Amino acid sequence: MRIASVVSATLHGAFLLWAVLSFSSRPFEVTPAESLPVDLVNIEDFQKMTKGAKDAPKKEEPAPLVEKVEPPKPVEEQKPKVEKKEVKTEKESAPPPPQQQPDAIADQIKKMEQPKEAKAEQKPPTPPKKPEKQQPKFDADKIAALLDKRDPTRNAAADIAPSSNSPGLGAARGNDKQLSMTELAAFKERLKQCWNPPVGADPNARLYVVMRVMFNKNGTVMRDPALVEGTASNFGPALADSGRRALLRCQPYTMFKPETYEIWKDIEVKFDLQEMLGG
Amino acid sequence: MNQVAQSVLPMTSADLSLFTLFWHAHWIVKAVMIGLLVCSVWVWAIAIDKTVLYARSRRAMDSFEQAFWSGQSLEELYRSLSSRPGHSMGALFVAAMREWKRSFEGSSRSFAGLQTRIEKVMDVTIAREVERLEKRLLVLATVGSAGPFIGLFGTVWGIMTSFQSIAASKNTSLAVVAPGIAEALFATAIGLIAAIPATIFYNKFAGEVNKQTQRLEGFADEFAAILSRQIDERG
């Protein structure tokens, strides 16, 4: 019996070791589904579906709202500085080379920061000849950004701006083009017309559901919309049902063009009761 | 809320290995898992032990039957076996022969109850042999029937934990629920891993014990018949 116990324990140990090794060598990799999140909130803030007039004066197109775009990574901001410093040390012995590359990168960064006034102020366009001004200053914003270890290509879930607006930091598997604001707004407007929020829900409670919808190419809903996440509440199921009904009732969604099908075939819609009822 | 989901999701997707599943579990679930693992080790130890024992016992029976029916005189067989009777059929034969001889050794020959005595002695020996063969088989039966339930207990506990985390974060996204459920299901998996071999081995061994017992009883009856004929001829 003792021999059998030893044999059995040894076999179990070997099996466990094998299981641990084989499991750890092949980690689970969850590829986030490429989806386009849509908030069903405050549509007026983005665009109103007003009727146009032919004789109206021509107006500048307002820039799309990009305040929620992922900020340029601080790691990349540091890079040009390091290069400039190296250039400076070289400069002591040799005449200044045509510093094309740092300028290009710096310009790129400035371009990316253009929509964000706050960042643009902190970094005036300094020529690389004055290195003493390039010393990294203490900056609370940058420290916060440096400590931010999150994946730079993470999806900005439930954000109105899809990742297509950031030029440098696309998702690894992204095949994003750009869905026009008008299409999104039209989609939301249509959904809002069809949506009957559940009666009796407290508008002050933070009630929301996120539904994932997949579309056919003709704009009809491919299958029953799936609940992605939602608030834990008594009204949660009713809210999810109302969202599902709204999505099914409004189809087909003809505002989406078939050429951009890759973008809108999989969309996450957020139904937010508080914003809808104005609580 | 979305920030929570984002920060939780990468961690869970990367850390679903066995050890992390184990370390993140509640201590009750951990105890369940360790207990089931010990059960599994014990079950396999018994299985190995019993397999060896039954094979050896079957071989011993075969060789004894060959010797018994070879025409060799029973006295000789008894003399060669009495020093080390071994188990199963050999023990049966030696017990019966000892009783037989004892009845002839005394000054007064007692044939009257000899037949009954020999049968009694052989019954006792069979019971002892069966007890030896069946030893620890009940452990297999217990693990086989209770293992899934113990694993289920761990699962229920883990699911309770994951529901508590839903309540704490007020969020039903998969990232909040999934780790608890994964660790919970791991407990059931271990329970089944322990229970399935236990059940299979128990059934196999129970059948084996049954077969060997019948073989012993058959031999006992046959031998009793032979001895009874001898008694009648002498008496």
Short mmCIF file of C-alpha atoms in Angstrom, two decimals:
data_model
loop_
_atom_site.label_atom_id
_atom_site.label_comp_id
_atom_site.label_asym_id
_atom_site.label_seq_id
_atom_site.Cartn_x
_atom_site.Cartn_y
_atom_site.Cartn_z
CA MET A 1 0.00 0.00 0.00
CA ARG A 2 2.83 2.40 0.75
CA ILE A 3 4.41 1.82 -2.63
CA ALA A 4 1.07 2.38 -4.32
CA SER A 5 0.58 5.63 -2.40
CA VAL A 6 3.99 6.88 -3.41
CA VAL A 7 3.37 5.96 -7.03
CA SER A 8 -0.02 7.65 -7.00
CA ALA A 9 1.32 10.83 -5.39
CA THR A 10 4.17 10.95 -7.88
CA LEU A 11 1.80 10.56 -10.80
CA HIS A 12 -0.42 13.33 -9.48
CA GLY A 13 2.54 15.61 -9.00
CA ALA A 14 3.72 14.95 -12.52
CA PHE A 15 0.25 15.57 -13.91
CA LEU A 16 -0.10 18.82 -11.99
CA LEU A 17 3.30 19.98 -13.16
CA TRP A 18 2.40 19.18 -16.73
CA ALA A 19 -0.93 20.98 -16.39
CA VAL A 20 0.66 24.07 -14.90
CA LEU A 21 3.37 24.22 -17.51
CA SER A 22 1.10 23.64 -20.46
CA PHE A 23 -1.47 26.10 -19.21
CA SER A 24 1.01 28.83 -18.47
CA SER A 25 2.89 28.47 -21.72
CA ARG A 26 -0.25 29.10 -23.67
CA PRO A 27 -2.00 32.02 -21.99
CA PHE A 28 -5.52 32.96 -22.80
CA GLU A 29 -5.52 35.91 -25.10
CA VAL A 30 -8.78 37.73 -25.23
CA THR A 31 -9.00 39.79 -28.35
CA PRO A 32 -11.43 42.59 -27.73
CA ALA A 33 -14.07 42.67 -30.38
CA GLU A 34 -13.72 45.57 -32.71
CA SER A 35 -16.89 47.41 -32.05
CA LEU A 36 -18.16 50.91 -32.31
CA PRO A 37 -19.64 52.15 -29.08
CA VAL A 38 -22.56 54.51 -29.34
CA ASP A 39 -23.97 56.55 -26.51
CA LEU A 40 -27.64 57.22 -26.71
CA VAL A 41 -27.30 60.39 -24.69
CA ASN A 42 -27.53 64.10 -25.33
CA ILE A 43 -27.76 63.89 -29.03
CA GLU A 44 -28.30 67.62 -29.26
CA ASP A 45 -24.84 68.19 -27.96
CA PHE A 46 -23.35 66.58 -30.97
CA GLN A 47 -25.56 67.33 -33.88
CA LYS A 48 -29.11 68.24 -34.52
CA MET A 49 -30.92 66.83 -37.44
CA THR A 50 -32.12 70.20 -38.61
CA LYS A 51 -33.45 70.78 -42.04
CA GLY A 52 -31.01 72.52 -44.29
CA ALA A 53 -31.75 75.53 -46.47
CA LYS A 54 -30.23 75.94 -49.87
CA ASP A 55 -29.72 79.67 -49.62
CA ALA A 56 -28.13 79.59 -46.22
CA PRO A 57 -24.69 81.16 -45.94
CA LYS A 58 -21.91 78.70 -46.17
CA LYS A 59 -20.49 77.87 -42.78
CA GLU A 60 -17.29 76.37 -41.57
CA GLU A 61 -17.73 72.72 -40.74
CA PRO A 62 -17.38 72.39 -37.00
CA ALA A 63 -14.57 70.12 -36.08
CA PRO A 64 -15.76 66.81 -34.69
CA LEU A 65 -15.71 66.56 -30.98
CA VAL A 66 -12.50 64.86 -30.05
CA GLU A 67 -12.01 65.75 -26.46
CA LYS A 68 -12.23 62.10 -25.42
CA VAL A 69 -9.65 60.82 -27.84
CA GLU A 70 -6.84 58.96 -26.11
CA PRO A 71 -4.16 61.44 -25.20
CA PRO A 72 -0.81 61.06 -26.93
CA LYS A 73 1.30 58.83 -24.77
CA PRO A 74 3.72 60.65 -22.53
CA VAL A 75 6.37 58.10 -23.39
CA GLU A 76 6.38 59.37 -26.89
CA GLU A 77 6.52 62.93 -25.73
CA GLN A 78 9.78 62.23 -24.00
CA LYS A 79 11.45 60.74 -26.99
CA PRO A 80 12.22 63.93 -28.94
CA LYS A 81 13.75 65.49 -25.86
CA VAL A 82 16.22 62.70 -25.45
CA GLU A 83 17.22 62.97 -29.04
CA LYS A 84 17.65 66.67 -28.74
CA LYS A 85 19.97 66.25 -25.81
CA GLU A 86 22.14 63.89 -27.76
CA VAL A 87 22.19 66.34 -30.58
CA LYS A 88 23.36 68.98 -28.20
CA THR A 89 26.34 66.96 -27.07
CA GLU A 90 27.30 66.34 -30.64
CA LYS A 91 26.95 69.99 -31.40
CA GLU A 92 29.85 70.92 -29.15
CA SER A 93 32.31 69.28 -31.47
CA ALA A 94 30.64 69.58 -34.84
CA PRO A 95 28.57 72.27 -36.55
CA PRO A 96 24.84 71.78 -36.07
CA PRO A 97 23.49 69.18 -38.46
CA PRO A 98 20.23 69.80 -40.24
CA GLN A 99 18.03 68.48 -37.49
CA GLN A 100 15.26 67.19 -39.60
CA GLN A 101 14.16 64.25 -37.62
CA PRO A 102 13.55 65.79 -34.19
CA ASP A 103 11.69 68.60 -35.86
CA ALA A 104 9.46 66.23 -37.70
CA ILE A 105 8.61 64.32 -34.58
CA ALA A 106 8.05 67.47 -32.61
CA ASP A 107 5.78 68.79 -35.32
CA GLN A 108 3.86 65.56 -35.30
CA ILE A 109 3.36 65.78 -31.59
CA LYS A 110 2.27 69.37 -31.81
CA LYS A 111 -0.16 68.45 -34.50
CA MET A 112 -1.60 65.71 -32.36
CA GLU A 113 -1.94 68.08 -29.48
CA GLN A 114 -3.67 70.72 -31.50
CA PRO A 115 -7.18 69.91 -30.27
CA LYS A 116 -6.03 69.98 -26.69
CA GLU A 117 -5.27 73.55 -25.77
CA ALA A 118 -4.05 72.72 -22.32
CA LYS A 119 -1.26 70.53 -23.56
CA ALA A 120 -0.35 72.94 -26.33
CA GLU A 121 0.36 75.66 -23.81
CA GLN A 122 2.75 73.54 -21.84
CA LYS A 123 4.91 72.83 -24.81
CA PRO A 124 5.72 75.96 -26.78
CA PRO A 125 7.48 75.28 -30.05
CA THR A 126 11.02 75.69 -28.86
CA PRO A 127 13.86 75.44 -31.34
CA PRO A 128 16.36 72.76 -30.48
CA LYS A 129 19.20 75.29 -30.20
CA LYS A 130 18.21 76.28 -26.68
CA PRO A 131 18.63 73.10 -24.74
CA GLU A 132 18.35 74.66 -21.28
CA LYS A 133 14.67 75.20 -21.92
CA GLN A 134 14.27 71.56 -22.89
CA GLN A 135 14.95 70.36 -19.39
CA PRO A 136 11.97 68.38 -18.18
CA LYS A 137 9.99 70.58 -15.92
CA PHE A 138 8.03 69.33 -13.01
CA ASP A 139 4.56 68.92 -14.30
CA ALA A 140 1.77 67.28 -12.34
CA ASP A 141 -0.14 66.39 -15.48
CA LYS A 142 2.81 64.61 -16.98
CA ILE A 143 3.48 62.63 -13.82
CA ALA A 144 -0.05 61.41 -13.87
CA ALA A 145 0.36 60.53 -17.50
CA LEU A 146 3.66 58.76 -16.89
CA LEU A 147 2.13 56.68 -14.17
CA ASP A 148 -0.61 55.66 -16.54
CA LYS A 149 0.46 52.14 -17.42
CA ARG A 150 -2.63 51.21 -19.36
CA ASP A 151 -2.50 49.87 -22.84
CA PRO A 152 -2.22 52.83 -25.20
CA THR A 153 -4.29 50.99 -27.78
CA ARG A 154 -7.10 50.16 -25.44
CA ASN A 155 -10.59 50.67 -26.69
CA ALA A 156 -12.31 53.73 -25.46
CA ALA A 157 -15.45 51.85 -24.57
CA ALA A 158 -18.74 53.67 -24.36
CA ASP A 159 -17.13 56.78 -25.67
CA ILE A 160 -18.66 58.70 -28.47
CA ALA A 161 -15.42 58.99 -30.39
CA PRO A 162 -14.20 55.77 -31.90
CA SER A 163 -10.51 55.14 -32.03
CA SER A 164 -10.39 56.13 -35.67
CA ASN A 165 -9.62 59.72 -34.78
CA SER A 166 -6.22 59.03 -33.32
CA PRO A 167 -3.78 58.68 -36.16
CA GLY A 168 -0.88 57.00 -34.46
CA LEU A 169 -2.38 54.66 -31.98
CA GLY A 170 -4.65 52.32 -33.81
CA ALA A 171 -5.75 49.04 -32.39
CA ALA A 172 -3.61 46.07 -33.33
CA ARG A 173 -6.40 44.46 -35.27
CA GLY A 174 -8.21 47.58 -36.24
CA ASN A 175 -9.63 47.93 -39.70
CA ASP A 176 -11.22 51.19 -38.91
CA LYS A 177 -12.11 53.78 -41.41
CA GLN A 178 -14.29 56.56 -40.21
CA LEU A 179 -17.96 56.65 -39.62
CA SER A 180 -19.29 60.08 -40.25
CA MET A 181 -20.84 62.04 -37.41
CA THR A 182 -23.98 62.40 -39.44
CA GLU A 183 -24.53 58.69 -39.71
CA LEU A 184 -24.00 58.22 -36.01
CA ALA A 185 -26.27 61.09 -35.16
CA ALA A 186 -28.96 59.86 -37.48
CA PHE A 187 -28.69 56.41 -35.98
CA LYS A 188 -29.03 57.77 -32.48
CA GLU A 189 -31.86 60.05 -33.39
CA ARG A 190 -33.76 57.16 -34.89
CA LEU A 191 -33.13 54.96 -31.88
CA LYS A 192 -34.28 57.67 -29.57
CA GLN A 193 -37.57 57.91 -31.39
CA CYS A 194 -38.15 54.20 -31.02
CA TRP A 195 -37.04 53.85 -27.44
CA ASN A 196 -39.69 53.71 -24.74
CA PRO A 197 -37.88 53.64 -21.42
CA PRO A 198 -39.52 51.46 -18.78
CA VAL A 199 -42.19 53.24 -16.82
CA GLY A 200 -41.55 53.88 -13.17
CA ALA A 201 -37.79 53.77 -13.20
CA ASP A 202 -36.15 56.40 -11.07
CA PRO A 203 -34.50 58.87 -13.42
CA ASN A 204 -31.98 59.82 -10.76
CA ALA A 205 -30.60 56.33 -10.43
CA ARG A 206 -27.59 55.71 -12.62
CA LEU A 207 -29.42 53.24 -14.82
CA TYR A 208 -27.95 52.20 -18.11
CA VAL A 209 -27.49 49.15 -20.29
CA VAL A 210 -25.01 48.54 -23.04
CA MET A 211 -26.34 46.39 -25.87
CA ARG A 212 -24.24 44.86 -28.58
CA VAL A 213 -25.89 44.81 -31.98
CA MET A 214 -24.68 43.20 -35.16
CA PHE A 215 -26.10 44.30 -38.45
CA ASN A 216 -26.63 42.77 -41.81
CA LYS A 217 -25.38 44.65 -44.79
CA ASN A 218 -28.84 45.97 -45.58
CA GLY A 219 -29.10 47.60 -42.17
CA THR A 220 -31.29 45.03 -40.50
CA VAL A 221 -30.34 43.54 -37.16
CA MET A 222 -28.53 40.27 -37.67
CA ARG A 223 -29.52 38.55 -34.44
CA ASP A 224 -31.04 39.36 -31.12
CA PRO A 225 -29.07 42.21 -29.52
CA ALA A 226 -26.95 40.98 -26.61
CA LEU A 227 -26.63 42.61 -23.25
CA VAL A 228 -23.01 43.58 -22.65
CA GLU A 229 -23.25 45.28 -19.31
CA GLY A 230 -25.70 47.17 -17.22
CA THR A 231 -26.48 48.53 -13.83
CA ALA A 232 -27.54 46.04 -11.20
CA SER A 233 -31.09 47.12 -10.54
CA ASN A 234 -34.65 45.92 -10.45
CA PHE A 235 -35.30 47.82 -13.63
CA GLY A 236 -32.26 46.39 -15.38
CA PRO A 237 -34.12 43.62 -17.23
CA ALA A 238 -36.91 45.97 -18.23
CA LEU A 239 -34.39 48.51 -19.43
CA ALA A 240 -32.51 45.91 -21.44
CA ASP A 241 -35.76 44.70 -22.95
CA SER A 242 -36.79 48.20 -23.89
CA GLY A 243 -33.44 48.76 -25.56
CA ARG A 244 -33.72 45.49 -27.41
CA ARG A 245 -37.22 46.38 -28.58
CA ALA A 246 -36.05 49.78 -29.74
CA LEU A 247 -33.22 48.25 -31.73
CA LEU A 248 -35.48 45.69 -33.35
CA ARG A 249 -38.34 48.05 -34.04
CA CYS A 250 -36.31 50.67 -35.86
CA GLN A 251 -34.64 48.42 -38.37
CA PRO A 252 -33.55 48.64 -41.10
CA TYR A 253 -31.04 51.36 -40.43
CA THR A 254 -30.67 52.82 -43.85
CA MET A 255 -28.50 55.70 -42.72
CA PHE A 256 -25.44 53.43 -42.73
CA LYS A 257 -23.73 53.11 -46.06
CA PRO A 258 -22.83 49.62 -47.29
CA GLU A 259 -19.27 50.77 -48.12
CA THR A 260 -18.55 51.33 -44.44
CA TYR A 261 -20.14 48.06 -43.39
CA GLU A 262 -16.94 46.90 -41.66
CA ILE A 263 -17.33 49.76 -39.20
CA TRP A 264 -20.96 49.54 -38.27
CA LYS A 265 -21.57 45.83 -38.48
CA ASP A 266 -20.86 45.50 -34.78
CA ILE A 267 -21.95 48.33 -32.56
CA GLU A 268 -22.35 48.77 -28.84
CA VAL A 269 -25.22 51.01 -27.92
CA LYS A 270 -25.56 52.54 -24.48
CA PHE A 271 -29.04 53.30 -23.28
CA ASP A 272 -28.72 55.75 -20.42
CA LEU A 273 -31.93 56.42 -18.57
CA GLN A 274 -30.70 59.40 -16.62
CA GLU A 275 -29.60 61.31 -19.66
CA MET A 276 -32.69 60.32 -21.57
CA LEU A 277 -35.18 61.45 -18.97
CA GLY A 278 -33.08 64.42 -17.97
CA GLY A 279 -32.93 63.48 -14.32
CA MET B 1 -17.58 51.92 -14.55
CA ASN B 2 -15.91 51.49 -17.87
CA GLN B 3 -12.60 52.24 -16.30
CA VAL B 4 -13.22 49.41 -13.88
CA ALA B 5 -14.08 47.07 -16.70
CA GLN B 6 -10.99 48.03 -18.62
CA SER B 7 -8.64 47.64 -15.73
CA VAL B 8 -10.11 44.31 -14.71
CA LEU B 9 -10.32 42.75 -18.12
CA PRO B 10 -6.61 42.46 -19.02
CA MET B 11 -5.78 40.95 -15.64
CA THR B 12 -8.36 38.21 -15.93
CA SER B 13 -7.50 37.42 -19.49
CA ALA B 14 -3.83 36.97 -18.68
CA ASP B 15 -4.10 35.15 -15.36
CA LEU B 16 -6.36 32.17 -15.85
CA SER B 17 -3.64 29.66 -15.10
CA LEU B 18 -4.18 26.90 -12.56
CA PHE B 19 -2.16 28.47 -9.78
CA THR B 20 -3.79 31.87 -9.99
CA LEU B 21 -7.20 30.24 -10.05
CA PHE B 22 -6.21 28.45 -6.90
CA TRP B 23 -4.64 31.40 -5.10
CA HIS B 24 -7.49 33.77 -5.78
CA ALA B 25 -10.04 31.38 -4.35
CA HIS B 26 -11.71 31.73 -1.01
CA TRP B 27 -10.14 29.61 1.72
CA ILE B 28 -13.15 27.32 1.85
CA VAL B 29 -12.85 26.69 -1.85
CA LYS B 30 -9.14 26.13 -1.37
CA ALA B 31 -9.85 23.57 1.35
CA VAL B 32 -12.31 21.82 -0.94
CA MET B 33 -9.77 21.70 -3.74
CA ILE B 34 -6.99 20.37 -1.52
CA GLY B 35 -9.30 17.79 0.00
CA LEU B 36 -10.37 16.58 -3.40
CA LEU B 37 -6.78 16.40 -4.54
CA VAL B 38 -5.89 14.26 -1.53
CA CYS B 39 -8.92 12.08 -2.32
CA SER B 40 -7.71 11.66 -5.86
CA VAL B 41 -4.22 10.64 -4.71
CA TRP B 42 -5.72 8.15 -2.26
CA VAL B 43 -8.09 6.72 -4.86
CA TRP B 44 -5.29 6.10 -7.31
CA ALA B 45 -3.12 4.57 -4.60
CA ILE B 46 -5.91 2.14 -3.75
CA ALA B 47 -6.47 1.43 -7.42
CA ILE B 48 -2.83 0.57 -8.03
CA ASP B 49 -2.68 -1.52 -4.87
CA LYS B 50 -5.86 -3.42 -5.68
CA THR B 51 -4.89 -4.06 -9.28
CA VAL B 52 -1.64 -5.63 -8.16
CA LEU B 53 -3.39 -7.58 -5.40
CA TYR B 54 -6.09 -9.03 -7.65
CA ALA B 55 -3.66 -9.97 -10.37
CA ARG B 56 -1.47 -11.75 -7.85
CA SER B 57 -4.45 -13.46 -6.25
CA ARG B 58 -5.73 -14.67 -9.61
CA ARG B 59 -2.33 -16.04 -10.54
CA ALA B 60 -2.07 -17.81 -7.18
CA MET B 61 -5.48 -19.41 -7.69
CA ASP B 62 -4.53 -20.57 -11.18
CA SER B 63 -1.30 -22.18 -10.06
CA PHE B 64 -2.97 -23.79 -7.04
CA GLU B 65 -5.78 -25.25 -9.09
CA GLN B 66 -3.25 -26.62 -11.53
CA ALA B 67 -1.38 -28.26 -8.67
CA PHE B 68 -4.56 -29.50 -7.02
CA TRP B 69 -5.95 -31.22 -10.12
CA SER B 70 -2.58 -32.55 -11.30
CA GLY B 71 -3.13 -35.87 -9.53
CA GLN B 72 -0.66 -35.06 -6.78
CA SER B 73 -1.69 -36.60 -3.47
CA LEU B 74 -3.41 -34.17 -1.11
CA GLU B 75 -1.06 -35.10 1.73
CA GLU B 76 1.92 -34.02 -0.29
CA LEU B 77 0.22 -30.82 -1.34
CA TYR B 78 -0.65 -30.13 2.27
CA ARG B 79 2.91 -30.73 3.39
CA SER B 80 4.30 -28.36 0.79
CA LEU B 81 1.70 -25.66 1.53
CA SER B 82 1.29 -25.88 5.32
CA SER B 83 4.55 -24.05 5.99
CA ARG B 84 3.42 -20.98 4.00
CA PRO B 85 -0.27 -21.20 3.20
CA GLY B 86 -0.36 -17.87 1.40
CA HIS B 87 -3.75 -16.52 0.57
CA SER B 88 -7.02 -17.38 -1.10
CA MET B 89 -7.30 -20.97 -2.29
CA GLY B 90 -4.13 -22.19 -0.63
CA ALA B 91 -5.32 -20.89 2.73
CA LEU B 92 -8.70 -22.51 2.17
CA PHE B 93 -7.15 -25.86 1.38
CA VAL B 94 -4.75 -25.73 4.33
CA ALA B 95 -7.54 -24.80 6.77
CA ALA B 96 -9.74 -27.66 5.63
CA MET B 97 -6.88 -30.18 5.65
CA ARG B 98 -5.76 -29.09 9.13
CA GLU B 99 -9.25 -29.71 10.45
CA TRP B 100 -9.33 -33.08 8.69
CA LYS B 101 -5.97 -34.15 10.10
CA ARG B 102 -6.80 -32.96 13.58
CA SER B 103 -9.83 -35.20 13.55
CA PHE B 104 -7.61 -38.21 12.75
CA GLU B 105 -4.73 -37.36 15.07
CA GLY B 106 -6.61 -37.74 18.33
CA SER B 107 -7.08 -41.11 19.99
CA SER B 108 -10.77 -40.88 19.55
CA ARG B 109 -11.76 -40.45 15.94
CA SER B 110 -14.60 -38.01 15.67
CA PHE B 111 -16.23 -38.43 12.31
CA ALA B 112 -19.66 -37.40 13.41
CA GLY B 113 -19.40 -33.66 12.91
CA LEU B 114 -16.34 -33.60 10.70
CA GLN B 115 -18.24 -32.62 7.58
CA THR B 116 -19.87 -29.67 9.32
CA ARG B 117 -16.64 -28.61 10.94
CA ILE B 118 -14.77 -28.58 7.66
CA GLU B 119 -17.48 -26.50 6.01
CA LYS B 120 -17.44 -24.07 8.90
CA VAL B 121 -13.70 -23.68 8.75
CA MET B 122 -13.80 -23.09 5.03
CA ASP B 123 -16.59 -20.51 5.40
CA VAL B 124 -14.55 -18.60 7.94
CA THR B 125 -11.52 -18.66 5.67
CA ILE B 126 -13.55 -17.46 2.71
CA ALA B 127 -14.98 -14.63 4.78
CA ARG B 128 -11.47 -13.61 5.82
CA GLU B 129 -10.22 -13.71 2.25
CA VAL B 130 -13.15 -11.68 0.96
CA GLU B 131 -12.60 -9.14 3.68
CA ARG B 132 -8.99 -8.84 2.60
CA LEU B 133 -9.99 -8.39 -1.04
CA GLU B 134 -12.68 -5.84 -0.23
CA LYS B 135 -10.57 -3.76 2.10
CA ARG B 136 -10.59 -0.03 1.21
CA LEU B 137 -13.04 -0.53 -1.65
CA LEU B 138 -15.58 1.51 0.28
CA VAL B 139 -13.25 4.49 0.08
CA LEU B 140 -13.58 4.34 -3.68
CA ALA B 141 -17.34 4.17 -3.44
CA THR B 142 -17.44 7.12 -1.06
CA VAL B 143 -15.20 9.31 -3.17
CA GLY B 144 -17.10 8.34 -6.28
CA SER B 145 -20.42 9.35 -4.86
CA ALA B 146 -19.42 12.27 -2.65
CA GLY B 147 -16.69 13.84 -4.80
CA PRO B 148 -19.01 15.67 -7.19
CA PHE B 149 -21.00 17.01 -4.28
CA ILE B 150 -17.91 18.31 -2.53
CA GLY B 151 -16.82 19.95 -5.76
CA LEU B 152 -20.28 21.37 -6.17
CA PHE B 153 -20.05 22.87 -2.72
CA GLY B 154 -16.87 24.67 -3.72
CA THR B 155 -18.58 25.85 -6.88
CA VAL B 156 -21.57 27.21 -5.02
CA TRP B 157 -19.27 29.04 -2.67
CA GLY B 158 -17.27 30.53 -5.56
CA ILE B 159 -20.43 31.63 -7.33
CA MET B 160 -21.58 33.29 -4.14
CA THR B 161 -18.29 35.19 -4.11
CA SER B 162 -18.76 36.31 -7.67
CA PHE B 163 -22.26 37.50 -6.92
CA GLN B 164 -20.91 39.42 -3.98
CA SER B 165 -18.47 41.10 -6.33
CA ILE B 166 -21.37 42.00 -8.59
CA ALA B 167 -23.13 43.56 -5.67
CA ALA B 168 -20.00 45.41 -4.61
CA SER B 169 -19.24 46.87 -8.02
CA LYS B 170 -22.88 47.29 -9.12
CA ASN B 171 -21.78 46.05 -12.50
CA THR B 172 -22.71 42.93 -14.34
CA SER B 173 -20.03 42.97 -16.98
CA LEU B 174 -18.30 39.71 -17.67
CA ALA B 175 -15.00 40.99 -16.31
CA VAL B 176 -16.44 41.22 -12.82
CA VAL B 177 -18.21 37.88 -12.86
CA ALA B 178 -15.85 35.70 -14.83
CA PRO B 179 -12.96 35.16 -12.35
CA GLY B 180 -15.26 33.99 -9.59
CA ILE B 181 -17.10 31.63 -11.90
CA ALA B 182 -13.88 30.27 -13.34
CA GLU B 183 -12.48 29.52 -9.92
CA ALA B 184 -15.80 28.01 -8.89
CA LEU B 185 -15.97 25.72 -11.86
CA PHE B 186 -12.40 24.68 -11.18
CA ALA B 187 -13.62 23.14 -7.90
CA THR B 188 -16.24 21.08 -9.74
CA ALA B 189 -13.63 20.01 -12.24
CA ILE B 190 -11.37 18.67 -9.49
CA GLY B 191 -14.33 16.94 -7.89
CA LEU B 192 -15.14 15.17 -11.13
CA ILE B 193 -11.48 14.32 -11.73
CA ALA B 194 -11.42 12.59 -8.36
CA ALA B 195 -14.85 10.98 -8.64
CA ILE B 196 -14.86 9.55 -12.13
CA PRO B 197 -11.87 7.20 -11.71
CA ALA B 198 -13.12 6.27 -8.25
CA THR B 199 -16.47 5.15 -9.62
CA ILE B 200 -14.95 3.27 -12.53
CA PHE B 201 -12.42 1.52 -10.32
CA TYR B 202 -15.04 0.68 -7.73
CA ASN B 203 -17.25 -1.02 -10.26
CA LYS B 204 -14.35 -2.90 -11.78
CA PHE B 205 -13.00 -4.04 -8.43
CA ALA B 206 -16.41 -4.98 -7.07
CA GLY B 207 -16.89 -7.24 -10.07
CA GLU B 208 -13.43 -8.70 -9.57
CA VAL B 209 -14.07 -9.41 -5.89
CA ASN B 210 -17.35 -11.07 -6.78
CA LYS B 211 -15.67 -13.28 -9.35
CA GLN B 212 -12.87 -14.36 -7.02
CA THR B 213 -15.31 -15.03 -4.17
CA GLN B 214 -17.39 -17.27 -6.38
CA ARG B 215 -14.29 -19.08 -7.47
CA LEU B 216 -13.29 -19.64 -3.84
CA GLU B 217 -16.76 -20.86 -2.93
CA GLY B 218 -16.82 -23.20 -5.88
CA PHE B 219 -13.52 -24.68 -4.86
CA ALA B 220 -14.68 -24.95 -1.24
CA ASP B 221 -17.78 -26.87 -2.29
CA GLU B 222 -15.80 -29.15 -4.51
CA PHE B 223 -13.22 -29.84 -1.84
CA ALA B 224 -15.93 -30.42 0.75
CA ALA B 225 -17.49 -32.97 -1.59
CA ILE B 226 -14.18 -34.78 -1.98
CA LEU B 227 -13.57 -34.85 1.77
CA SER B 228 -17.14 -35.96 2.41
CA ARG B 229 -16.63 -38.91 0.07
CA GLN B 230 -13.43 -39.78 1.97
CA ILE B 231 -15.24 -39.63 5.30
CA ASP B 232 -18.01 -41.87 4.06
CA GLU B 233 -15.52 -44.39 2.62
CA ARG B 234 -13.53 -44.53 5.88
CA GLY B 235 -16.48 -44.42 8.19
#
